[in-house]
């Protein structure tokens, strides 16, 4: 366990959680009497003398309190920080916490799945029944018709009749409380979604969830298509595909925005 001066682990952790400990009188009361402000070690991941930041146990204690955006930033600091911040239990805990979810099951194909835990990441699985329509489902779940069509890549309302289920956007965060979601790559939505099922029991008899082999083949085809459309190399296409979390339209939009920025900078 790393140490700083003559402090114990508890003191080190208090310093890490309080960035102003060197100038705060309240924090000073927690330090040993022999500790002076002039001898404070600057807390920085670049400071090799502060060995506490190289302790995986202390890093876990800190990272467990971070939200998803801060956890993602921490993973970019160093290989050690990345190895701790990228652990499955770490990212899943941060993913669940804001919505008070009970559990998330399944492994995403892309690590970028964990970077975004906004409400748009979740959806309800609705098994299509006779008499269902997009409009009636929008009323039932209190969402917009266009939101359902956009999530399921439907060009018209008639597309509902060729599908076994529809993904329904979640409008009320309270629906997530104490629920279990399942990470799935939906063949119609063409992206990974955290799906909620009635009674938290997925219907495995249906064919709308891609298995890993078919999804990897599908991903390769999409990346190849992006490569041709963008006229870039495979690595660049793969990068934008990852940034867009598997959404080809978002990937192309992100690429176009970067291209416009480059052109404007070149003209400046």
Short mmCIF file of C-alpha atoms in Angstrom, two decimals:
data_model
loop_
_atom_site.label_atom_id
_atom_site.label_comp_id
_atom_site.label_asym_id
_atom_site.label_seq_id
_atom_site.Cartn_x
_atom_site.Cartn_y
_atom_site.Cartn_z
CA UNK A 1 0.00 0.00 0.00
CA UNK A 2 1.47 3.36 -1.00
CA UNK A 3 2.10 6.12 1.50
CA UNK A 4 2.81 9.83 1.58
CA UNK A 5 5.15 11.14 4.29
CA UNK A 6 4.14 9.35 7.51
CA UNK A 7 0.42 9.14 6.82
CA UNK A 8 -1.60 5.98 6.97
CA UNK A 9 -3.95 4.75 4.23
CA UNK A 10 -6.93 6.56 5.73
CA UNK A 11 -5.10 9.89 5.57
CA UNK A 12 -4.05 9.27 1.98
CA UNK A 13 -7.60 8.52 0.94
CA UNK A 14 -8.86 11.70 2.61
CA UNK A 15 -6.30 13.71 0.64
CA UNK A 16 -7.34 12.08 -2.62
CA UNK A 17 -10.99 12.88 -2.01
CA UNK A 18 -10.25 16.50 -1.04
CA UNK A 19 -8.28 18.40 -3.66
CA UNK A 20 -8.01 21.45 -1.41
CA UNK A 21 -6.59 19.69 1.62
CA UNK A 22 -3.37 21.72 1.58
CA UNK A 23 -5.19 25.04 1.96
CA UNK A 24 -8.28 24.02 3.92
CA UNK A 25 -8.17 24.37 7.67
CA UNK A 26 -10.78 21.66 8.12
CA UNK A 27 -8.68 19.23 6.15
CA UNK A 28 -5.60 20.23 8.07
CA UNK A 29 -7.18 18.94 11.25
CA UNK A 30 -7.14 15.42 9.84
CA UNK A 31 -3.39 15.51 9.22
CA UNK A 32 -0.73 14.48 11.70
CA UNK A 33 0.75 17.34 13.75
CA UNK A 34 4.11 16.79 12.07
CA UNK A 35 2.61 17.42 8.65
CA UNK A 36 3.21 20.93 7.30
CA UNK A 37 1.61 22.59 4.29
CA UNK A 38 5.01 23.30 2.80
CA UNK A 39 5.75 19.57 2.62
CA UNK A 40 2.53 18.63 0.85
CA UNK A 41 2.98 16.39 -2.15
CA UNK A 42 1.07 17.56 -5.20
CA UNK A 43 -1.54 14.95 -6.07
CA UNK A 44 -1.09 14.19 -9.74
CA UNK A 45 -1.03 11.02 -11.84
CA UNK A 46 2.21 12.37 -13.30
CA UNK A 47 3.84 12.58 -9.86
CA UNK A 48 5.78 9.34 -9.49
CA UNK A 49 6.51 10.15 -5.83
CA UNK A 50 2.87 9.83 -4.85
CA UNK A 51 2.70 6.06 -4.78
CA UNK A 52 -0.91 5.97 -3.54
CA UNK A 53 -2.02 6.74 -7.10
CA UNK A 54 -0.36 3.48 -8.15
CA UNK A 55 -2.26 1.40 -5.63
CA UNK A 56 -5.09 -0.50 -7.31
CA UNK A 57 -6.98 -0.79 -4.01
CA UNK A 58 -7.02 2.97 -3.46
CA UNK A 59 -7.83 3.64 -7.12
CA UNK A 60 -10.81 1.30 -6.87
CA UNK A 61 -12.04 3.12 -3.75
CA UNK A 62 -11.93 6.40 -5.67
CA UNK A 63 -13.23 5.16 -9.02
CA UNK A 64 -16.24 3.49 -7.41
CA UNK A 65 -17.53 6.98 -6.59
CA UNK A 66 -17.12 8.38 -10.10
CA UNK A 67 -19.92 8.78 -12.67
CA UNK A 68 -19.49 7.36 -16.17
CA UNK A 69 -17.97 10.52 -17.79
CA UNK A 70 -15.33 10.91 -15.08
CA UNK A 71 -14.58 7.19 -15.10
CA UNK A 72 -13.98 7.40 -18.86
CA UNK A 73 -11.58 10.31 -18.34
CA UNK A 74 -9.73 8.43 -15.62
CA UNK A 75 -9.23 5.47 -17.94
CA UNK A 76 -7.25 7.73 -20.31
CA UNK A 77 -4.65 8.78 -17.72
CA UNK A 78 -2.40 5.72 -17.72
CA UNK A 79 -2.41 2.00 -18.35
CA UNK A 80 -2.83 1.25 -14.66
CA UNK A 81 -5.76 3.62 -14.31
CA UNK A 82 -7.28 2.18 -17.47
CA UNK A 83 -6.97 -1.38 -16.18
CA UNK A 84 -8.83 -0.43 -12.99
CA UNK A 85 -11.42 1.89 -14.54
CA UNK A 86 -12.25 -0.64 -17.29
CA UNK A 87 -13.04 -3.54 -14.99
CA UNK A 88 -16.51 -4.93 -15.65
CA UNK A 89 -17.80 -4.50 -12.11
CA UNK A 90 -16.51 -0.93 -12.08
CA UNK A 91 -18.15 0.23 -15.31
CA UNK A 92 -21.38 -1.68 -14.70
CA UNK A 93 -21.74 -0.11 -11.24
CA UNK A 94 -21.29 3.37 -12.69
CA UNK A 95 -23.70 2.49 -15.51
CA UNK A 96 -26.43 1.36 -13.09
CA UNK A 97 -26.08 3.94 -10.34
CA UNK A 98 -27.83 7.04 -11.82
CA UNK A 99 -30.99 5.07 -12.62
CA UNK A 100 -30.96 2.79 -9.55
CA UNK A 101 -31.01 -0.30 -11.74
CA UNK A 102 -30.65 -3.67 -10.09
CA UNK A 103 -28.40 -5.32 -12.67
CA UNK A 104 -27.20 -5.29 -16.26
CA UNK A 105 -26.66 -8.62 -18.01
CA UNK A 106 -24.72 -9.37 -21.16
CA UNK A 107 -21.41 -8.23 -22.59
CA UNK A 108 -21.33 -5.43 -25.17
CA UNK A 109 -19.43 -6.00 -28.39
CA UNK A 110 -17.84 -2.58 -28.08
CA UNK A 111 -16.30 -1.10 -24.96
CA UNK A 112 -17.73 2.27 -26.00
CA UNK A 113 -21.16 0.99 -24.93
CA UNK A 114 -20.34 1.92 -21.33
CA UNK A 115 -19.40 5.52 -22.16
CA UNK A 116 -23.01 6.62 -22.40
CA UNK A 117 -25.67 5.72 -19.86
CA UNK A 118 -28.19 8.37 -20.86
CA UNK A 119 -31.88 7.49 -20.94
CA UNK A 120 -31.64 7.03 -24.72
CA UNK A 121 -29.44 3.98 -24.15
CA UNK A 122 -32.42 2.04 -22.70
CA UNK A 123 -35.54 0.68 -24.36
CA UNK A 124 -38.54 -1.51 -23.59
CA UNK A 125 -39.04 -4.71 -25.57
CA UNK A 126 -42.62 -4.89 -26.85
CA UNK A 127 -43.74 -8.13 -28.50
CA UNK A 128 -45.85 -7.13 -31.50
CA UNK A 129 -49.43 -8.39 -31.24
CA UNK A 130 -52.37 -8.34 -33.64
CA UNK A 131 -53.98 -4.91 -33.64
CA UNK A 132 -50.83 -3.08 -32.58
CA UNK A 133 -49.87 0.09 -34.41
CA UNK A 134 -47.07 2.56 -33.92
CA UNK A 135 -49.59 5.21 -32.90
CA UNK A 136 -51.29 2.98 -30.31
CA UNK A 137 -47.93 1.98 -28.82
CA UNK A 138 -46.89 5.63 -28.64
CA UNK A 139 -50.01 6.36 -26.61
CA UNK A 140 -49.57 3.27 -24.43
CA UNK A 141 -45.98 4.09 -23.50
CA UNK A 142 -46.34 7.90 -23.55
CA UNK A 143 -43.71 8.48 -26.23
CA UNK A 144 -43.63 10.10 -29.66
CA UNK A 145 -44.41 8.13 -32.83
CA UNK A 146 -41.27 9.45 -34.50
CA UNK A 147 -39.13 8.33 -31.56
CA UNK A 148 -40.36 4.74 -31.98
CA UNK A 149 -39.81 4.80 -35.74
CA UNK A 150 -36.36 6.35 -35.38
CA UNK A 151 -35.21 3.81 -32.77
CA UNK A 152 -36.42 0.87 -34.88
CA UNK A 153 -35.27 2.27 -38.25
CA UNK A 154 -38.81 2.25 -39.64
CA UNK A 155 -39.52 4.24 -42.78
CA UNK A 156 -43.30 3.89 -42.40
CA UNK A 157 -45.90 2.63 -39.95
CA UNK A 158 -46.38 -0.51 -42.04
CA UNK A 159 -42.96 -1.78 -41.00
CA UNK A 160 -44.45 -3.00 -37.74
CA UNK A 161 -46.13 -5.98 -39.41
CA UNK A 162 -42.87 -7.60 -40.50
CA UNK A 163 -41.34 -7.60 -37.02
CA UNK A 164 -41.66 -9.71 -33.93
CA UNK A 165 -41.02 -6.84 -31.57
CA UNK A 166 -40.45 -3.12 -31.36
CA UNK A 167 -38.09 -1.28 -29.07
CA UNK A 168 -39.91 1.45 -27.19
CA UNK A 169 -37.97 4.49 -25.92
CA UNK A 170 -38.22 5.10 -22.19
CA UNK A 171 -39.82 8.39 -21.22
CA UNK A 172 -39.99 7.92 -17.44
CA UNK A 173 -36.70 7.25 -15.58
CA UNK A 174 -38.74 5.73 -12.77
CA UNK A 175 -39.31 2.68 -14.98
CA UNK A 176 -35.65 1.75 -14.53
CA UNK A 177 -35.63 1.66 -10.74
CA UNK A 178 -34.76 -1.80 -9.38
CA UNK A 179 -34.98 -3.37 -12.84
CA UNK A 180 -32.63 -5.68 -14.74
CA UNK A 181 -31.64 -4.74 -18.28
CA UNK A 182 -30.10 -6.92 -20.99
CA UNK A 183 -27.43 -5.71 -23.40
CA UNK A 184 -28.51 -6.71 -26.90
CA UNK A 185 -27.60 -5.88 -30.47
CA UNK A 186 -30.98 -5.45 -32.13
CA UNK A 187 -31.03 -6.42 -35.80
CA UNK A 188 -33.48 -3.64 -36.66
CA UNK A 189 -32.14 -0.85 -34.47
CA UNK A 190 -28.64 -1.87 -35.67
CA UNK A 191 -27.05 -0.89 -32.39
CA UNK A 192 -26.59 -2.20 -28.89
CA UNK A 193 -29.35 -1.32 -26.46
CA UNK A 194 -29.98 -1.95 -22.76
CA UNK A 195 -33.37 -3.67 -23.04
CA UNK A 196 -36.06 -4.06 -20.38
CA UNK A 197 -38.44 -7.03 -20.54
CA UNK A 198 -41.73 -7.64 -18.71
CA UNK A 199 -40.89 -9.22 -15.35
CA UNK A 200 -37.20 -8.92 -16.33
CA UNK A 201 -37.42 -12.20 -18.29
CA UNK A 202 -36.19 -12.01 -21.91
CA UNK A 203 -37.94 -13.93 -24.68
CA UNK A 204 -35.18 -16.07 -26.19
CA UNK A 205 -37.42 -17.70 -28.81
CA UNK A 206 -37.45 -14.67 -31.03
CA UNK A 207 -34.96 -13.82 -33.77
CA UNK A 208 -34.50 -10.08 -33.35
CA UNK A 209 -31.39 -10.40 -31.19
CA UNK A 210 -28.18 -11.06 -33.09
CA UNK A 211 -25.77 -13.64 -31.76
CA UNK A 212 -22.10 -12.72 -31.47
CA UNK A 213 -20.98 -14.42 -34.69
CA UNK A 214 -23.62 -12.90 -36.94
CA UNK A 215 -23.23 -9.49 -35.29
CA UNK A 216 -19.48 -9.49 -35.86
CA UNK A 217 -20.04 -10.31 -39.52
CA UNK A 218 -22.65 -7.57 -39.71
CA UNK A 219 -20.28 -5.10 -38.04
CA UNK A 220 -17.59 -5.87 -40.61
CA UNK A 221 -20.02 -5.24 -43.46
CA UNK A 222 -21.10 -1.93 -41.95
CA UNK A 223 -17.51 -0.81 -41.39
CA UNK A 224 -16.66 -1.73 -44.99
CA UNK A 225 -19.66 0.28 -46.15
CA UNK A 226 -18.57 3.27 -44.06
CA UNK A 227 -15.05 2.92 -45.45
CA UNK A 228 -16.34 3.18 -49.01
CA UNK A 229 -18.74 6.03 -48.22
CA UNK A 230 -16.15 8.08 -46.34
CA UNK A 231 -13.32 7.12 -48.71
CA UNK A 232 -11.02 6.46 -45.76
CA UNK A 233 -8.92 3.56 -44.53
CA UNK A 234 -10.28 0.74 -42.40
CA UNK A 235 -8.89 2.10 -39.11
CA UNK A 236 -10.57 5.49 -39.61
CA UNK A 237 -13.90 3.88 -40.45
CA UNK A 238 -13.57 1.63 -37.40
CA UNK A 239 -12.83 4.65 -35.20
CA UNK A 240 -15.97 6.55 -36.22
CA UNK A 241 -18.01 3.35 -35.95
CA UNK A 242 -16.79 2.95 -32.36
CA UNK A 243 -17.33 6.61 -31.45
CA UNK A 244 -20.91 6.41 -32.73
CA UNK A 245 -21.54 3.27 -30.65
CA UNK A 246 -22.43 1.18 -33.69
CA UNK A 247 -24.78 3.66 -35.35
CA UNK A 248 -23.66 4.08 -39.00
CA UNK A 249 -25.65 7.27 -39.54
CA UNK A 250 -24.16 8.86 -36.44
CA UNK A 251 -20.69 7.69 -37.52
CA UNK A 252 -21.05 9.33 -40.92
CA UNK A 253 -22.46 12.51 -39.33
CA UNK A 254 -19.50 12.67 -36.93
CA UNK A 255 -17.07 12.16 -39.81
CA UNK A 256 -18.78 14.88 -41.87
CA UNK A 257 -18.63 17.31 -38.95
CA UNK A 258 -14.90 16.68 -38.50
CA UNK A 259 -14.34 17.08 -42.22
CA UNK A 260 -16.14 20.44 -42.27
CA UNK A 261 -14.10 21.61 -39.31
CA UNK A 262 -10.85 20.60 -41.04
CA UNK A 263 -11.84 22.47 -44.19
CA UNK A 264 -12.79 25.60 -42.27
CA UNK A 265 -9.52 25.48 -40.37
CA UNK A 266 -7.62 25.12 -43.62
CA UNK A 267 -9.31 28.19 -45.07
CA UNK A 268 -8.67 30.27 -41.95
#
